[in-house]
Amino acid sequence: MNFHLRLWRQKSADTPGRFEGIEATNITPDCSFLEMLDIVNNRLITDGKEPIAFESDCREGICGTCSLVINGVPQGPGRGAACQVYMRKFKDGETIFVEPFRAGSFPILKDLVVNRSAYERIMRAGGFISEHTGGAPDASAILIPKPVADKAMDAAACIGCGACAAACPNSSAMLFVGAKVTHLNLLPQGQPEAKKRARAMVRAMDEEGFGNCSNYYACEAVCPASVSASVIAKLNRDYIKGEVSEAVGAID
Amino acid sequence: MSSTANKESTGTSSLSSKPSGKSSACCTCSSPLLSSSIGRKWIVAITGILLILFVSGHLLGNLTIYPGPNWINAYAEHLQSLGPFLWVIRLVLLAIVGLHITCTIQLWMENRAATPQKYAVTNTLQTTIYARSMRLTGLVVIAFIIFHLAQFTWQGFNPVTRTWIDAQGRHDVYRMVIAGFSNPFVSAFYLLAVGLLAMHLSHGISSLFQTLGLTTAKLRPLFERAGRIIALVIFLGYASIPLSVLLGILRYPHVSLCPFVH
Ligand code: HEM
Ligand code: SF4
Ligand code: FES
């Protein structure tokens, strides 16, 4: 198969970028999108040209490192991360636009690579439990009802990829923050710090300059982990509980 | 990237309160409760609920035009007889609209700042036209409200309507409304505005449940359908009045539509 790629090329964070047309020829339909880029890169290197910078790690949809926007869709067509997109999804001879995640809080480093440390800093503000653990506790020591465990697990599926903020017209990180807060706040181990967590993570999110949620649900449409926007409702609830508790002096 | 919660063993609690809030926090609300992104969304949602209540109450009042001048003129006189209390209601409404607009405009500016560059290929993903047009529909609605107040409350365009009195000596609101809507341009602007208000509410009603944290994955489609239906009912209620005037169903002098009501 042959494709006309329109790729975003940008030398560094502070140089302006532009689209460059690159031909991807003789690609087998079973190639993944990233393998197609590998093939194109090998040819570019052979020709003595600069290869396209893009990120990937596991290439099996679980690590959240890959971060392409394919034809305007973060993580590309279909459910799953960009590394799970196969060339058979496209028509032979199709023009494909490949862009980096675009959100002010994810500055472009080079070509298709963006800096997603903002999500890490939000995690550091509250995406953990402060309890010191000893040895592995008995599995039956803390009983968790199945529906609660299921909901927490669905939220814990978030791989921190950043597609939610990339897809959001407001560059809002609410799906990510909602997923983390829901995961930890639903479980007994996370509950003692539930209100502080929601408050701290939302404040960190605001400080990172992410936009506000307008309930567009574009995030939900692209999330490779199928995290439901109901985690945003829980975040809205827990955050206000946290702020009110602080205002009345119930937490410090 | 982190896939699970990082276990960070920190000696001091990292979750303690830190001075924070948005840098662009509005001067009147220094508390993060009011200046944070979610805090302001709550203000939008709560003022939104109050505005929906107002819009619904106002519609019920307006519908008294159908039984005839006796009803709507009596309703208007009741409102006027509230005297200073009417001004309290007006000021509260003004404050609600002001808060709603101030917060939405702040959110809008922050959202623009957070998104410096758009994608070359636009993809609406799961968003709806109603959600994407909230700012446009809201702004047309506020422009309409100003025009509407100038026309029917202040009566600045056609001051002679102030002198219209019905048989019982009350201000003849019935006649004023019929005269106003007999102008097809006035009716057209009215229809446009209530149409856009309905679009605003089509997203707004379901959206506010999400903002207030009351939505679950199961409830969301229900709230969305209910929001659309309520918005449609509000639209039909408001739109029926200028349409009835233009179609000659409502006319001055009043012709009773129902043999039992005069
Ligand atoms: C009768 C008047 C109005 C009513 C009943 C109303 C109602 C609502 C409701 C219920 C919401 C949803 C709140 C939420 O998502 O939590 C909303 C959002 C919004 N309203 Fe209004 N509104 C009115 C007038 C206006 C006006 C005049 C503007 C002008 C700027 C406006 C701008 C907005 C915007 C931009 C949003 C979206 C906020 C966001 O999601 O970030 N509204 N409105
Ligand atoms: S919520 Fe979904 S889209 Fe957002 S960071 Fe997590 S996995 Fe990625
Ligand atoms: S490379 Fe790990 S999710 Fe795509």
mmCIF file with all atom_site columns, C-alpha atoms in Angstrom, chain B residues 50-132:
data_model
loop_
_atom_site.group_PDB
_atom_site.id
_atom_site.type_symbol
_atom_site.label_atom_id
_atom_site.label_alt_id
_atom_site.label_comp_id
_atom_site.label_asym_id
_atom_site.label_entity_id
_atom_site.label_seq_id
_atom_site.pdbx_PDB_ins_code
_atom_site.Cartn_x
_atom_site.Cartn_y
_atom_site.Cartn_z
_atom_site.occupancy
_atom_site.B_iso_or_equiv
_atom_site.pdbx_formal_charge
_atom_site.auth_seq_id
_atom_site.auth_comp_id
_atom_site.auth_asym_id
_atom_site.auth_atom_id
_atom_site.pdbx_PDB_model_num
ATOM 1  C CA . LEU B 1 50  ? -31.826 29.460 38.660 1.00 0.00 ? 50  LEU B CA 1
ATOM 2  C CA . LEU B 1 51  ? -32.064 30.826 35.118 1.00 0.00 ? 51  LEU B CA 1
ATOM 3  C CA . ILE B 1 52  ? -33.897 27.703 33.956 1.00 0.00 ? 52  ILE B CA 1
ATOM 4  C CA . LEU B 1 53  ? -36.365 28.181 36.827 1.00 0.00 ? 53  LEU B CA 1
ATOM 5  C CA . PHE B 1 54  ? -36.821 31.802 35.784 1.00 0.00 ? 54  PHE B CA 1
ATOM 6  C CA . VAL B 1 55  ? -37.271 30.894 32.118 1.00 0.00 ? 55  VAL B CA 1
ATOM 7  C CA . SER B 1 56  ? -39.878 28.267 33.049 1.00 0.00 ? 56  SER B CA 1
ATOM 8  C CA . GLY B 1 57  ? -41.776 30.597 35.394 1.00 0.00 ? 57  GLY B CA 1
ATOM 9  C CA . HIS B 1 58  ? -41.691 33.392 32.842 1.00 0.00 ? 58  HIS B CA 1
ATOM 10 C CA . LEU B 1 59  ? -43.086 31.016 30.214 1.00 0.00 ? 59  LEU B CA 1
ATOM 11 C CA . LEU B 1 60  ? -45.995 30.010 32.460 1.00 0.00 ? 60  LEU B CA 1
ATOM 12 C CA . GLY B 1 61  ? -46.738 33.702 32.995 1.00 0.00 ? 61  GLY B CA 1
ATOM 13 C CA . ASN B 1 62  ? -46.579 34.438 29.270 1.00 0.00 ? 62  ASN B CA 1
ATOM 14 C CA . LEU B 1 63  ? -48.930 31.599 28.425 1.00 0.00 ? 63  LEU B CA 1
ATOM 15 C CA . THR B 1 64  ? -51.700 33.485 30.261 1.00 0.00 ? 64  THR B CA 1
ATOM 16 C CA . ILE B 1 65  ? -52.004 35.426 27.004 1.00 0.00 ? 65  ILE B CA 1
ATOM 17 C CA . TYR B 1 66  ? -54.049 32.567 25.542 1.00 0.00 ? 66  TYR B CA 1
ATOM 18 C CA . PRO B 1 67  ? -57.075 32.903 27.852 1.00 0.00 ? 67  PRO B CA 1
ATOM 19 C CA . GLY B 1 68  ? -57.107 36.580 26.912 1.00 0.00 ? 68  GLY B CA 1
ATOM 20 C CA . PRO B 1 69  ? -56.357 40.097 28.160 1.00 0.00 ? 69  PRO B CA 1
ATOM 21 C CA . ASN B 1 70  ? -58.113 39.519 31.472 1.00 0.00 ? 70  ASN B CA 1
ATOM 22 C CA . TRP B 1 71  ? -55.555 36.948 32.459 1.00 0.00 ? 71  TRP B CA 1
ATOM 23 C CA . ILE B 1 72  ? -52.315 38.389 31.178 1.00 0.00 ? 72  ILE B CA 1
ATOM 24 C CA . ASN B 1 73  ? -53.180 41.941 32.254 1.00 0.00 ? 73  ASN B CA 1
ATOM 25 C CA . ALA B 1 74  ? -54.061 40.712 35.732 1.00 0.00 ? 74  ALA B CA 1
ATOM 26 C CA . TYR B 1 75  ? -50.811 38.749 35.870 1.00 0.00 ? 75  TYR B CA 1
ATOM 27 C CA . ALA B 1 76  ? -48.832 41.824 34.821 1.00 0.00 ? 76  ALA B CA 1
ATOM 28 C CA . GLU B 1 77  ? -50.628 43.965 37.359 1.00 0.00 ? 77  GLU B CA 1
ATOM 29 C CA . HIS B 1 78  ? -49.813 41.462 40.082 1.00 0.00 ? 78  HIS B CA 1
ATOM 30 C CA . LEU B 1 79  ? -46.158 41.674 39.199 1.00 0.00 ? 79  LEU B CA 1
ATOM 31 C CA . GLN B 1 80  ? -46.250 45.476 39.225 1.00 0.00 ? 80  GLN B CA 1
ATOM 32 C CA . SER B 1 81  ? -48.039 45.502 42.591 1.00 0.00 ? 81  SER B CA 1
ATOM 33 C CA . LEU B 1 82  ? -44.993 43.859 44.151 1.00 0.00 ? 82  LEU B CA 1
ATOM 34 C CA . GLY B 1 83  ? -43.504 47.370 44.088 1.00 0.00 ? 83  GLY B CA 1
ATOM 35 C CA . PRO B 1 84  ? -40.024 47.500 45.629 1.00 0.00 ? 84  PRO B CA 1
ATOM 36 C CA . PHE B 1 85  ? -39.952 43.711 45.905 1.00 0.00 ? 85  PHE B CA 1
ATOM 37 C CA . LEU B 1 86  ? -40.116 43.534 42.112 1.00 0.00 ? 86  LEU B CA 1
ATOM 38 C CA . TRP B 1 87  ? -36.872 45.502 42.070 1.00 0.00 ? 87  TRP B CA 1
ATOM 39 C CA . VAL B 1 88  ? -35.298 43.041 44.487 1.00 0.00 ? 88  VAL B CA 1
ATOM 40 C CA . ILE B 1 89  ? -36.224 40.211 42.113 1.00 0.00 ? 89  ILE B CA 1
ATOM 41 C CA . ARG B 1 90  ? -34.836 42.157 39.174 1.00 0.00 ? 90  ARG B CA 1
ATOM 42 C CA . LEU B 1 91  ? -31.540 42.865 40.907 1.00 0.00 ? 91  LEU B CA 1
ATOM 43 C CA . VAL B 1 92  ? -31.167 39.238 42.001 1.00 0.00 ? 92  VAL B CA 1
ATOM 44 C CA . LEU B 1 93  ? -31.812 38.134 38.417 1.00 0.00 ? 93  LEU B CA 1
ATOM 45 C CA . LEU B 1 94  ? -29.269 40.631 37.171 1.00 0.00 ? 94  LEU B CA 1
ATOM 46 C CA . ALA B 1 95  ? -26.712 39.302 39.634 1.00 0.00 ? 95  ALA B CA 1
ATOM 47 C CA . ILE B 1 96  ? -27.420 35.710 38.561 1.00 0.00 ? 96  ILE B CA 1
ATOM 48 C CA . VAL B 1 97  ? -27.038 36.553 34.862 1.00 0.00 ? 97  VAL B CA 1
ATOM 49 C CA . GLY B 1 98  ? -23.917 38.591 35.670 1.00 0.00 ? 98  GLY B CA 1
ATOM 50 C CA . LEU B 1 99  ? -22.302 35.719 37.573 1.00 0.00 ? 99  LEU B CA 1
ATOM 51 C CA . HIS B 1 100 ? -23.208 33.218 34.869 1.00 0.00 ? 100 HIS B CA 1
ATOM 52 C CA . ILE B 1 101 ? -21.706 35.370 32.152 1.00 0.00 ? 101 ILE B CA 1
ATOM 53 C CA . THR B 1 102 ? -18.614 36.465 34.114 1.00 0.00 ? 102 THR B CA 1
ATOM 54 C CA . CYS B 1 103 ? -17.727 32.886 34.959 1.00 0.00 ? 103 CYS B CA 1
ATOM 55 C CA . THR B 1 104 ? -18.390 31.533 31.466 1.00 0.00 ? 104 THR B CA 1
ATOM 56 C CA . ILE B 1 105 ? -16.330 34.277 29.866 1.00 0.00 ? 105 ILE B CA 1
ATOM 57 C CA . GLN B 1 106 ? -13.450 33.598 32.277 1.00 0.00 ? 106 GLN B CA 1
ATOM 58 C CA . LEU B 1 107 ? -13.634 29.888 31.538 1.00 0.00 ? 107 LEU B CA 1
ATOM 59 C CA . TRP B 1 108 ? -13.759 30.633 27.832 1.00 0.00 ? 108 TRP B CA 1
ATOM 60 C CA . MET B 1 109 ? -10.654 32.839 27.962 1.00 0.00 ? 109 MET B CA 1
ATOM 61 C CA . GLU B 1 110 ? -8.739  30.236 29.974 1.00 0.00 ? 110 GLU B CA 1
ATOM 62 C CA . ASN B 1 111 ? -9.786  27.507 27.578 1.00 0.00 ? 111 ASN B CA 1
ATOM 63 C CA . ARG B 1 112 ? -8.530  29.541 24.651 1.00 0.00 ? 112 ARG B CA 1
ATOM 64 C CA . ALA B 1 113 ? -5.239  30.182 26.413 1.00 0.00 ? 113 ALA B CA 1
ATOM 65 C CA . ALA B 1 114 ? -4.895  26.460 27.183 1.00 0.00 ? 114 ALA B CA 1
ATOM 66 C CA . THR B 1 115 ? -5.306  25.560 23.511 1.00 0.00 ? 115 THR B CA 1
ATOM 67 C CA . PRO B 1 116 ? -2.851  27.669 21.509 1.00 0.00 ? 116 PRO B CA 1
ATOM 68 C CA . GLN B 1 117 ? -3.058  25.638 18.310 1.00 0.00 ? 117 GLN B CA 1
ATOM 69 C CA . LYS B 1 118 ? -5.842  23.710 16.629 1.00 0.00 ? 118 LYS B CA 1
ATOM 70 C CA . TYR B 1 119 ? -5.398  20.521 14.626 1.00 0.00 ? 119 TYR B CA 1
ATOM 71 C CA . ALA B 1 120 ? -5.073  20.709 10.857 1.00 0.00 ? 120 ALA B CA 1
ATOM 72 C CA . VAL B 1 121 ? -7.846  18.163 10.520 1.00 0.00 ? 121 VAL B CA 1
ATOM 73 C CA . THR B 1 122 ? -10.783 19.081 12.680 1.00 0.00 ? 122 THR B CA 1
ATOM 74 C CA . ASN B 1 123 ? -12.681 16.232 14.183 1.00 0.00 ? 123 ASN B CA 1
ATOM 75 C CA . THR B 1 124 ? -15.716 16.902 16.317 1.00 0.00 ? 124 THR B CA 1
ATOM 76 C CA . LEU B 1 125 ? -15.304 13.514 18.032 1.00 0.00 ? 125 LEU B CA 1
ATOM 77 C CA . GLN B 1 126 ? -18.196 13.022 20.420 1.00 0.00 ? 126 GLN B CA 1
ATOM 78 C CA . THR B 1 127 ? -19.073 16.695 20.937 1.00 0.00 ? 127 THR B CA 1
ATOM 79 C CA . THR B 1 128 ? -22.502 18.027 19.966 1.00 0.00 ? 128 THR B CA 1
ATOM 80 C CA . ILE B 1 129 ? -23.339 21.183 18.052 1.00 0.00 ? 129 ILE B CA 1
ATOM 81 C CA . TYR B 1 130 ? -25.232 22.364 21.148 1.00 0.00 ? 130 TYR B CA 1
ATOM 82 C CA . ALA B 1 131 ? -22.166 22.018 23.348 1.00 0.00 ? 131 ALA B CA 1
ATOM 83 C CA . ARG B 1 132 ? -19.865 23.645 20.821 1.00 0.00 ? 132 ARG B CA 1
#
